[in-house]
Amino acid sequence: MLKYFFIRLLSAIPVLFLVILITFILVRLAPGGPFDQERAAPPAVLANLNKQYHLDDPVVVQFKDYLVNLLRGDFGPSFKYPTRTVTEIILTGLPPTLELGLYALLFAMFVGISTGVMAGLKPNSAQDYIPMTIAMIGICLPSFVLGPLLILGFGIGLEWFPVSGWGDSPGDKVLPAITLGAAYAAYIARLTRGGMLDVMSQDYIRTARAKGLSPARIVGLHALRGALAPVVAFAGPAAAGLLSGSFVVETIYQIPGLGRFYLQAAFNRDYTMILGTTIFFATLIILFNFISDVIQAWINPKLRQSLSK
C-alpha cells in the first residue's frame, strides 16, 4: 500500500510539469498581450512594462525563471492587478469556490446515491425508469442552460431564492449548488444503480436474506458498501471537477469565486494569473484523485490484497 501511494505521489510531479509547460506555451501563443487595451499605449510605455515584468527575455529564460519562483512558492504578481500577487487573489476567491463545490458535492452525493439505490432495488419498474430518465436529462443538460432555467423558474417566477450574489443567507447557495451538482448527481445515480444491480445478485446477499435479515439491514450493512465502490472511484474526479468547473456557475450567479477570477484572467491575458490558477486547480485534481484511490483501497479488500503483493 505504501509503495503504491508513494508511486502515485511521485507520478504527480511530471504531470504538474506538463501542465505548467503546456499552459505557459498556450498563453504565449494566444493573440494579444497582458497590456493590450482598447486605446493602444505608446511603444515606449509598452517597452518599459515588458522590461519590468521580464517579458522581453527569451521564452526559455522566462519559463526557467517562473519555475524557480514557483519552487519558492511565488506565483508572481498579477498583470491586471499589479498591486496584488496571484497568491493573494487565489486566497481571496478560494473560500466561495470551496464552499460552492462542497454544497454541490453534498447535493450530488445525497441525490445520486439515494436515487440510485431506489432504482437498483426494483429494476425495470417505474421506480427505476422514472429517476433514471431524469438522470439522463441531467447528464444532457449543461450548467449554462440549467442555471438560467432555475433562475427563471425559482428565482424570478416563484421568487423562492435569490438569483445572484453569495452572502450569509442559506438561500444564496441553493440554486448555484443545484446548478453545479445536477450533472454529477445524475452520473452518481447511474453508477449507484449499476453497483446495486451487481451486488444484489451476489451469494452473500442471498445468504443474508436466508438468515432473515431485514431489507434495510441488508442494503445498509452489506449491499451498499460494495455498490458504492464505483461511486468512490468517481468521487475524486467529481470533487475536482466541481471545484474546477465552477466558472460558468460563478459567472451566472455573480459569485466572487476563483473560477470567475480565472475567466477574467483569460480575457485579460493575465499570464501569471492563468498559470497560477491552472497549477492550483491541477494540484487539487491530483489531490482528490489520490484521496479517492486511498478510500477505494480501504473499502475494497480485493484491491488491498492486489496492492500488497
Coordinates of N, CA and C in Angstrom, one line a residue, residues 38-249:
E38 N -8.0 48.9 -25.2 CA -8.8 49.5 -26.4 C -8.1 50.6 -27.0
R39 N -7.4 51.4 -26.2 CA -6.6 52.5 -26.7 C -5.1 52.1 -26.5
A40 N -4.4 51.9 -27.6 CA -3.1 51.4 -27.5 C -2.2 52.3 -26.8
A41 N -1.3 51.8 -25.9 CA -0.3 52.6 -25.2 C 0.8 52.9 -26.1
P42 N 1.6 54.0 -25.8 CA 2.7 54.3 -26.6 C 3.8 53.2 -26.6
P43 N 4.5 53.1 -27.6 CA 5.5 52.0 -27.7 C 6.5 52.1 -26.5
A44 N 6.9 53.2 -26.1 CA 7.9 53.4 -25.0 C 7.3 52.8 -23.7
V45 N 6.0 53.1 -23.5 CA 5.4 52.6 -22.3 C 5.3 51.0 -22.3
L46 N 4.9 50.5 -23.4 CA 4.9 49.0 -23.6 C 6.3 48.4 -23.4
A47 N 7.3 49.1 -23.9 CA 8.6 48.5 -23.7 C 9.0 48.5 -22.3
N48 N 8.7 49.6 -21.5 CA 9.0 49.6 -20.1 C 8.3 48.6 -19.3
L49 N 7.0 48.4 -19.7 CA 6.2 47.3 -19.0 C 6.7 45.9 -19.2
N50 N 7.1 45.7 -20.5 CA 7.7 44.3 -20.8 C 9.0 44.1 -20.1
K51 N 9.8 45.2 -20.0 CA 11.1 45.1 -19.3 C 10.9 44.9 -17.8
Q52 N 9.9 45.6 -17.2 CA 9.6 45.4 -15.8 C 9.2 44.0 -15.4
Y53 N 8.4 43.4 -16.3 CA 7.9 42.0 -16.0 C 8.7 41.0 -16.7
H54 N 9.8 41.4 -17.3 CA 10.8 40.4 -18.0 C 10.1 39.7 -19.2
L55 N 9.2 40.3 -19.8 CA 8.5 39.7 -20.9 C 9.4 39.9 -22.2
D56 N 10.4 40.8 -22.1 CA 11.3 40.9 -23.3 C 12.4 39.9 -23.3
D57 N 12.5 39.1 -22.2 CA 13.5 38.0 -22.2 C 13.1 36.9 -23.1
P58 N 14.0 36.0 -23.6 CA 13.6 34.8 -24.3 C 12.6 34.0 -23.6
V59 N 11.8 33.3 -24.3 CA 10.7 32.5 -23.7 C 11.3 31.4 -22.8
V60 N 12.4 30.8 -23.2 CA 13.1 29.8 -22.4 C 13.5 30.3 -21.0
V61 N 14.1 31.6 -21.1 CA 14.5 32.2 -19.8 C 13.3 32.5 -19.0
Q62 N 12.2 33.0 -19.6 CA 11.0 33.3 -18.8 C 10.5 32.0 -18.1
F63 N 10.5 30.9 -18.8 CA 10.0 29.7 -18.3 C 10.9 29.2 -17.1
K64 N 12.2 29.3 -17.3 CA 13.1 28.9 -16.2 C 12.9 29.8 -15.0
D65 N 12.8 31.1 -15.2 CA 12.6 32.0 -14.0 C 11.3 31.7 -13.3
Y66 N 10.3 31.4 -14.1 CA 9.0 31.1 -13.5 C 9.1 29.8 -12.7
L67 N 9.7 28.8 -13.2 CA 9.9 27.6 -12.4 C 10.6 27.8 -11.1
V68 N 11.7 28.6 -11.2 CA 12.5 28.9 -10.0 C 11.6 29.6 -8.9
N69 N 10.9 30.6 -9.4 CA 10.0 31.3 -8.4 C 8.9 30.4 -7.9
L70 N 8.4 29.5 -8.8 CA 7.3 28.6 -8.3 C 7.8 27.6 -7.3
L71 N 9.0 27.2 -7.4 CA 9.6 26.3 -6.3 C 9.7 27.0 -5.0
R72 N 9.8 28.3 -5.0 CA 9.8 29.1 -3.8 C 8.4 29.5 -3.3
G73 N 7.4 29.0 -4.0 CA 6.0 29.3 -3.6 C 5.5 30.7 -4.1
D74 N 6.2 31.2 -5.1 CA 5.8 32.6 -5.6 C 5.2 32.4 -7.0
F75 N 3.9 32.7 -7.1 CA 3.2 32.7 -8.4 C 3.4 34.0 -9.2
G76 N 4.0 35.0 -8.5 CA 4.3 36.3 -9.2 C 3.1 37.2 -9.1
P77 N 3.3 38.5 -9.6 CA 2.3 39.5 -9.5 C 1.3 39.3 -10.6
S78 N 0.1 39.8 -10.4 CA -0.9 39.8 -11.4 C -0.7 41.0 -12.4
F79 N -0.8 40.7 -13.7 CA -0.6 41.8 -14.7 C -1.7 42.8 -14.7
K80 N -2.9 42.2 -14.4 CA -4.1 43.1 -14.4 C -4.2 43.9 -13.1
Y81 N -3.8 43.3 -12.0 CA -3.9 44.0 -10.7 C -2.5 44.0 -10.2
P82 N -1.6 45.0 -10.6 CA -0.2 45.0 -10.3 C 0.1 45.1 -8.8
T83 N -0.9 45.7 -8.0 CA -0.6 45.8 -6.6 C -0.9 44.6 -5.8
R84 N -1.4 43.5 -6.5 CA -1.8 42.3 -5.8 C -1.0 41.1 -6.4
T85 N -0.6 40.1 -5.6 CA 0.0 39.0 -6.1 C -1.1 37.9 -6.5
V86 N -0.6 37.0 -7.3 CA -1.6 35.9 -7.7 C -2.0 35.1 -6.5
T87 N -1.1 34.9 -5.6 CA -1.4 34.1 -4.4 C -2.5 34.8 -3.6
E88 N -2.5 36.2 -3.5 CA -3.5 36.9 -2.7 C -4.8 36.8 -3.4
I89 N -4.9 36.8 -4.7 CA -6.1 36.7 -5.5 C -6.7 35.3 -5.3
I90 N -5.9 34.3 -5.4 CA -6.3 32.9 -5.2 C -6.9 32.7 -3.8
L91 N -6.3 33.3 -2.8 CA -6.8 33.1 -1.4 C -8.1 33.9 -1.3
T92 N -8.3 35.0 -2.0 CA -9.5 35.8 -1.9 C -10.7 35.0 -2.6
G93 N -10.4 34.4 -3.7 CA -11.5 33.7 -4.4 C -11.8 32.3 -4.0
L94 N -10.8 31.7 -3.3 CA -10.9 30.3 -2.9 C -12.0 30.0 -2.0
P95 N -12.3 30.7 -0.9 CA -13.4 30.3 0.0 C -14.8 30.2 -0.7
P96 N -15.2 31.1 -1.5 CA -16.5 30.9 -2.1 C -16.5 29.7 -3.1
T97 N -15.4 29.5 -3.8 CA -15.3 28.3 -4.7 C -15.4 27.0 -3.9
L98 N -14.6 26.9 -2.8 CA -14.7 25.7 -2.0 C -16.0 25.5 -1.4
E99 N -16.7 26.5 -0.9 CA -18.0 26.4 -0.3 C -19.0 26.0 -1.3
L100 N -19.0 26.6 -2.5 CA -19.9 26.2 -3.6 C -19.6 24.7 -4.0
G101 N -18.4 24.3 -4.1 CA -18.1 22.9 -4.5 C -18.5 22.0 -3.5
L102 N -18.4 22.3 -2.2 CA -18.8 21.4 -1.1 C -20.3 21.2 -1.1
Y103 N -21.1 22.3 -1.2 CA -22.5 22.2 -1.3 C -23.0 21.4 -2.5
A104 N -22.3 21.6 -3.6 CA -22.7 20.9 -4.9 C -22.4 19.4 -4.7
L105 N -21.2 19.1 -4.1 CA -20.8 17.7 -3.9 C -21.8 17.0 -2.9
L106 N -22.2 17.7 -1.9 CA -23.2 17.1 -0.9 C -24.5 16.8 -1.6
F107 N -24.9 17.8 -2.4 CA -26.2 17.6 -3.2 C -26.1 16.5 -4.1
A108 N -25.0 16.4 -4.9 CA -24.8 15.3 -5.9 C -24.7 13.9 -5.2
M109 N -24.0 13.8 -4.1 CA -23.9 12.5 -3.4 C -25.2 12.1 -2.8
F110 N -25.9 13.0 -2.1 CA -27.2 12.6 -1.5 C -28.2 12.3 -2.5
V111 N -28.4 13.1 -3.5 CA -29.5 12.8 -4.5 C -29.1 11.6 -5.4
G112 N -27.8 11.6 -5.8 CA -27.4 10.5 -6.7 C -27.4 9.1 -6.0
I113 N -26.9 9.0 -4.7 CA -26.9 7.7 -4.1 C -28.3 7.3 -3.7
S114 N -29.1 8.2 -3.1 CA -30.5 7.8 -2.8 C -31.3 7.4 -4.0
T115 N -31.2 8.1 -5.1 CA -31.9 7.8 -6.3 C -31.4 6.5 -6.9
G116 N -30.1 6.3 -6.9 CA -29.5 5.0 -7.5 C -29.9 3.8 -6.7
V117 N -29.9 3.9 -5.4 CA -30.3 2.8 -4.5 C -31.8 2.4 -4.8
M118 N -32.7 3.4 -4.8 CA -34.1 3.2 -5.1 C -34.3 2.5 -6.4
A119 N -33.6 3.0 -7.5 CA -33.7 2.4 -8.8 C -33.1 1.0 -8.8
G120 N -32.0 0.7 -8.1 CA -31.4 -0.6 -8.2 C -32.2 -1.6 -7.4
L121 N -33.0 -1.3 -6.4 CA -33.7 -2.3 -5.7 C -34.9 -2.8 -6.5
K122 N -35.4 -2.1 -7.4 CA -36.5 -2.5 -8.2 C -36.3 -2.2 -9.7
P123 N -35.4 -3.0 -10.3 CA -35.0 -2.8 -11.7 C -36.2 -3.0 -12.6
N124 N -36.2 -2.3 -13.7 CA -37.2 -2.5 -14.8 C -38.6 -2.2 -14.3
S125 N -38.8 -1.3 -13.4 CA -40.1 -0.8 -12.9 C -40.1 0.7 -12.9
A126 N -41.3 1.2 -12.6 CA -41.4 2.7 -12.6 C -40.4 3.3 -11.6
Q127 N -40.2 2.6 -10.5 CA -39.2 3.2 -9.5 C -37.8 3.2 -10.1
D128 N -37.6 2.5 -11.2 CA -36.3 2.5 -11.9 C -36.3 3.4 -13.1
Y129 N -37.3 3.4 -13.9 CA -37.4 4.1 -15.1 C -37.5 5.6 -14.9
I130 N -38.3 6.1 -14.0 CA -38.5 7.5 -13.8 C -37.3 8.2 -13.3
P131 N -36.6 7.8 -12.2 CA -35.4 8.5 -11.8 C -34.2 8.4 -12.8
M132 N -34.1 7.3 -13.5 CA -33.0 7.1 -14.5 C -33.3 8.0 -15.7
T133 N -34.5 8.2 -16.1 CA -34.8 9.1 -17.2 C -34.5 10.5 -16.8
I134 N -34.8 10.9 -15.5 CA -34.5 12.3 -15.0 C -32.9 12.4 -15.0
A135 N -32.3 11.3 -14.6 CA -30.8 11.4 -14.5 C -30.2 11.6 -15.9
M136 N -30.7 10.9 -16.9 CA -30.2 11.1 -18.3 C -30.4 12.5 -18.7
I137 N -31.6 13.1 -18.4 CA -31.8 14.5 -18.7 C -30.8 15.4 -18.0
G138 N -30.5 15.1 -16.7 CA -29.5 15.9 -16.0 C -28.1 15.8 -16.6
I139 N -27.8 14.6 -17.2 CA -26.5 14.5 -17.8 C -26.4 15.3 -19.1
C140 N -27.5 15.3 -19.8 CA -27.5 16.0 -21.1 C -27.7 17.5 -21.0
L141 N -28.1 18.0 -19.8 CA -28.4 19.4 -19.7 C -27.2 20.2 -19.1
P142 N -26.5 21.0 -19.8 CA -25.3 21.7 -19.3 C -25.7 22.7 -18.3
S143 N -24.7 23.1 -17.5 CA -25.0 24.1 -16.4 C -25.4 25.5 -17.0
F144 N -24.9 25.9 -18.1 CA -25.2 27.2 -18.7 C -26.6 27.2 -19.2
V145 N -27.3 26.1 -19.3 CA -28.7 26.0 -19.7 C -29.6 25.8 -18.4
L146 N -29.1 25.0 -17.5 CA -29.9 24.7 -16.3 C -29.9 25.9 -15.4
G147 N -28.8 26.6 -15.3 CA -28.8 27.8 -14.4 C -29.8 28.9 -14.7
P148 N -29.9 29.3 -16.0 CA -30.9 30.3 -16.3 C -32.3 29.8 -16.1
L149 N -32.5 28.5 -16.4 CA -33.9 27.9 -16.2 C -34.3 27.9 -14.7
L150 N -33.3 27.6 -13.8 CA -33.6 27.6 -12.4 C -33.9 29.1 -12.0
I151 N -33.1 30.0 -12.5 CA -33.3 31.4 -12.2 C -34.7 31.9 -12.6
L152 N -35.1 31.5 -13.8 CA -36.4 32.0 -14.3 C -37.5 31.3 -13.5
G153 N -37.3 30.0 -13.2 CA -38.4 29.3 -12.5 C -38.5 29.6 -11.0
F154 N -37.4 29.4 -10.3 CA -37.4 29.5 -8.8 C -37.0 30.9 -8.3
G155 N -36.3 31.6 -9.1 CA -35.8 33.0 -8.7 C -36.7 34.1 -9.1
I156 N -37.0 34.2 -10.4 CA -37.8 35.3 -10.9 C -39.3 34.9 -10.8
G157 N -39.7 33.7 -11.2 CA -41.1 33.3 -11.2 C -41.7 33.1 -9.9
L158 N -41.1 32.2 -9.1 CA -41.7 31.9 -7.8 C -41.1 32.7 -6.7
E159 N -39.9 33.4 -7.0 CA -39.2 34.3 -6.0 C -38.9 33.5 -4.7
W160 N -38.5 32.3 -4.8 CA -38.1 31.5 -3.6 C -36.6 31.7 -3.2
F161 N -35.8 32.0 -4.2 CA -34.3 32.1 -3.9 C -33.8 33.3 -4.6
P162 N -32.7 33.9 -4.1 CA -32.0 35.0 -4.8 C -31.4 34.5 -6.1
V163 N -31.3 35.4 -7.1 CA -30.8 35.0 -8.4 C -29.3 35.3 -8.6
S164 N -28.7 36.1 -7.6 CA -27.3 36.4 -7.8 C -26.7 36.7 -6.4
G165 N -25.4 36.7 -6.3 CA -24.7 37.1 -5.0 C -24.4 35.8 -4.2
W166 N -23.5 36.1 -3.2 CA -23.0 35.0 -2.4 C -22.8 35.6 -1.0
G167 N -23.9 35.6 -0.2 CA -23.9 36.2 1.1 C -24.0 35.2 2.2
D168 N -24.4 35.6 3.4 CA -24.6 34.7 4.5 C -25.9 33.9 4.5
S169 N -26.8 34.3 3.7 CA -28.1 33.7 3.6 C -28.0 32.3 3.0
P170 N -28.6 31.3 3.6 CA -28.6 29.9 3.0 C -29.3 29.9 1.6
G171 N -30.2 30.8 1.4 CA -30.9 30.8 0.1 C -30.0 31.1 -1.0
D172 N -28.9 31.8 -0.8 CA -28.0 32.2 -1.8 C -27.3 31.0 -2.4
K173 N -27.2 29.9 -1.6 CA -26.4 28.8 -2.0 C -27.2 27.7 -2.8
V174 N -28.5 27.8 -2.7 CA -29.4 26.7 -3.2 C -29.3 26.5 -4.7
L175 N -29.6 27.6 -5.4 CA -29.6 27.4 -6.9 C -28.2 27.2 -7.5
P176 N -27.2 27.9 -7.0 CA -25.8 27.6 -7.6 C -25.4 26.1 -7.3
A177 N -25.7 25.6 -6.1 CA -25.3 24.3 -5.7 C -26.0 23.2 -6.6
I178 N -27.3 23.5 -6.9 CA -28.1 22.6 -7.7 C -27.6 22.6 -9.1
T179 N -27.3 23.8 -9.6 CA -26.8 24.0 -11.0 C -25.5 23.3 -11.2
L180 N -24.6 23.4 -10.3 CA -23.3 22.8 -10.4 C -23.3 21.3 -10.2
G181 N -24.2 20.8 -9.2 CA -24.1 19.4 -8.9 C -25.1 18.6 -9.6
A182 N -26.0 19.1 -10.4 CA -27.0 18.3 -11.0 C -26.5 17.2 -11.9
A183 N -25.5 17.6 -12.8 CA -25.0 16.6 -13.7 C -24.2 15.5 -13.0
Y184 N -23.5 15.9 -11.9 CA -22.7 14.9 -11.2 C -23.7 14.0 -10.4
A185 N -24.8 14.5 -9.9 CA -25.8 13.7 -9.2 C -26.4 12.7 -10.2
A186 N -26.6 13.0 -11.4 CA -27.1 12.1 -12.4 C -26.1 11.0 -12.7
Y187 N -24.8 11.3 -12.8 CA -23.8 10.3 -13.0 C -23.7 9.3 -11.8
I188 N -23.7 9.9 -10.6 CA -23.7 9.1 -9.4 C -24.9 8.2 -9.3
A189 N -26.0 8.7 -9.7 CA -27.3 7.8 -9.6 C -27.1 6.6 -10.5
R190 N -26.6 6.8 -11.7 CA -26.5 5.7 -12.6 C -25.4 4.7 -12.2
L191 N -24.3 5.2 -11.6 CA -23.2 4.4 -11.1 C -23.8 3.6 -9.9
T192 N -24.5 4.2 -9.0 CA -25.1 3.5 -7.8 C -26.0 2.4 -8.2
R193 N -26.9 2.8 -9.2 CA -27.8 1.8 -9.7 C -27.1 0.5 -10.3
G194 N -26.1 0.8 -11.1 CA -25.3 -0.4 -11.6 C -24.6 -1.2 -10.5
G195 N -24.1 -0.5 -9.5 CA -23.4 -1.2 -8.4 C -24.4 -2.0 -7.6
M196 N -25.6 -1.5 -7.4 CA -26.7 -2.2 -6.7 C -27.1 -3.4 -7.4
L197 N -27.3 -3.3 -8.7 CA -27.7 -4.5 -9.5 C -26.7 -5.6 -9.5
D198 N -25.4 -5.2 -9.5 CA -24.3 -6.2 -9.4 C -24.3 -6.8 -8.0
V199 N -24.4 -6.0 -7.0 CA -24.2 -6.6 -5.6 C -25.4 -7.4 -5.2
M200 N -26.6 -7.0 -5.5 CA -27.8 -7.7 -5.0 C -27.9 -9.1 -5.6
S201 N -27.1 -9.4 -6.6 CA -27.2 -10.8 -7.2 C -26.0 -11.6 -6.6
Q202 N -25.3 -11.1 -5.7 CA -24.1 -11.9 -5.1 C -24.6 -12.9 -4.1
D203 N -23.8 -13.9 -3.9 CA -24.1 -15.0 -3.0 C -24.3 -14.5 -1.5
Y204 N -23.4 -13.6 -1.1 CA -23.5 -13.2 0.3 C -24.8 -12.4 0.6
I205 N -25.4 -11.8 -0.4 CA -26.7 -11.1 -0.2 C -27.8 -12.2 -0.1
R206 N -27.7 -13.2 -0.9 CA -28.7 -14.3 -0.7 C -28.6 -15.0 0.6
T207 N -27.3 -15.1 1.1 CA -27.1 -15.7 2.4 C -27.7 -14.8 3.5
A208 N -27.5 -13.5 3.4 CA -28.1 -12.6 4.4 C -29.6 -12.6 4.4
R209 N -30.2 -12.8 3.2 CA -31.7 -12.9 3.1 C -32.1 -14.2 3.8
A210 N -31.4 -15.3 3.5 CA -31.7 -16.6 4.1 C -31.6 -16.6 5.6
K211 N -30.8 -15.7 6.2 CA -30.7 -15.6 7.6 C -31.8 -14.8 8.2
G212 N -32.6 -14.2 7.4 CA -33.8 -13.5 7.9 C -33.5 -12.0 8.2
L213 N -32.4 -11.5 7.7 CA -32.1 -10.1 7.9 C -33.1 -9.2 7.2
S214 N -33.4 -8.0 7.8 CA -34.3 -7.1 7.2 C -33.8 -6.5 6.0
P215 N -34.6 -6.1 5.0 CA -34.1 -5.4 3.8 C -33.3 -4.2 4.0
A216 N -33.7 -3.4 5.0 CA -32.9 -2.2 5.3 C -31.5 -2.6 5.8
R217 N -31.4 -3.6 6.6 CA -30.1 -4.1 7.2 C -29.2 -4.7 6.0
I218 N -29.8 -5.4 5.1 CA -29.1 -6.0 4.0 C -28.5 -4.9 3.1
V219 N -29.4 -3.9 2.8 CA -28.9 -2.8 2.0 C -27.9 -1.9 2.7
G220 N -28.1 -1.6 3.9 CA -27.3 -0.6 4.6 C -25.9 -1.2 5.0
L221 N -25.9 -2.5 5.5 CA -24.7 -3.0 6.0 C -23.9 -3.9 5.0
H222 N -24.6 -4.5 4.0 CA -24.0 -5.4 3.2 C -23.9 -4.9 1.7
A223 N -25.0 -4.5 1.2 CA -25.0 -4.2 -0.3 C -24.4 -2.8 -0.6
L224 N -24.7 -1.9 0.3 CA -24.3 -0.5 0.0 C -22.8 -0.3 -0.1
R225 N -22.1 -1.0 0.7 CA -20.6 -0.9 0.7 C -20.0 -1.3 -0.6
G226 N -20.5 -2.4 -1.1 CA -20.0 -2.9 -2.4 C -20.5 -2.1 -3.6
A227 N -21.7 -1.6 -3.4 CA -22.3 -0.9 -4.5 C -21.7 0.5 -4.7
L228 N -21.2 1.1 -3.6 CA -20.6 2.4 -3.7 C -19.2 2.4 -4.2
A229 N -18.6 1.3 -4.5 CA -17.2 1.2 -5.0 C -17.0 2.1 -6.2
P230 N -17.9 1.9 -7.3 CA -17.7 2.8 -8.4 C -18.0 4.3 -8.1
V231 N -18.8 4.6 -7.2 CA -19.1 5.9 -6.8 C -17.9 6.6 -6.1
V232 N -17.2 5.8 -5.3 CA -16.0 6.3 -4.6 C -14.9 6.6 -5.7
A233 N -14.8 5.7 -6.7 CA -13.8 5.9 -7.7 C -14.1 7.2 -8.5
F234 N -15.4 7.5 -8.7 CA -15.8 8.7 -9.4 C -15.8 9.9 -8.5
A235 N -15.8 9.7 -7.2 CA -15.9 10.9 -6.3 C -14.7 11.8 -6.4
G236 N -13.5 11.2 -6.6 CA -12.3 12.1 -6.7 C -12.4 13.0 -7.9
P237 N -12.5 12.5 -9.1 CA -12.6 13.3 -10.2 C -13.8 14.3 -10.2
A238 N -14.9 13.8 -9.5 CA -16.1 14.6 -9.4 C -15.9 15.8 -8.5
A239 N -15.2 15.6 -7.4 CA -14.9 16.7 -6.5 C -14.0 17.7 -7.1
A240 N -13.0 17.2 -7.9 CA -12.1 18.1 -8.6 C -12.8 18.8 -9.7
G241 N -13.7 18.1 -10.4 CA -14.5 18.8 -11.4 C -15.4 19.8 -10.9
L242 N -16.0 19.6 -9.7 CA -16.9 20.6 -9.2 C -16.1 21.9 -8.8
L243 N -14.9 21.7 -8.3 CA -14.1 22.9 -7.9 C -13.6 23.6 -9.2
S244 N -13.1 22.9 -10.1 CA -12.5 23.5 -11.3 C -13.5 23.8 -12.4
G245 N -14.7 23.3 -12.3 CA -15.7 23.6 -13.3 C -16.8 24.6 -12.9
S246 N -16.5 25.4 -12.0 CA -17.5 26.4 -11.5 C -17.4 27.7 -12.2
F247 N -16.7 27.8 -13.3 CA -16.5 29.1 -14.0 C -17.9 29.6 -14.5
V248 N -18.6 28.7 -15.1 CA -19.9 29.2 -15.7 C -20.9 29.5 -14.6
V249 N -21.0 28.7 -13.5 CA -21.9 28.9 -12.5 C -21.6 30.2 -11.7

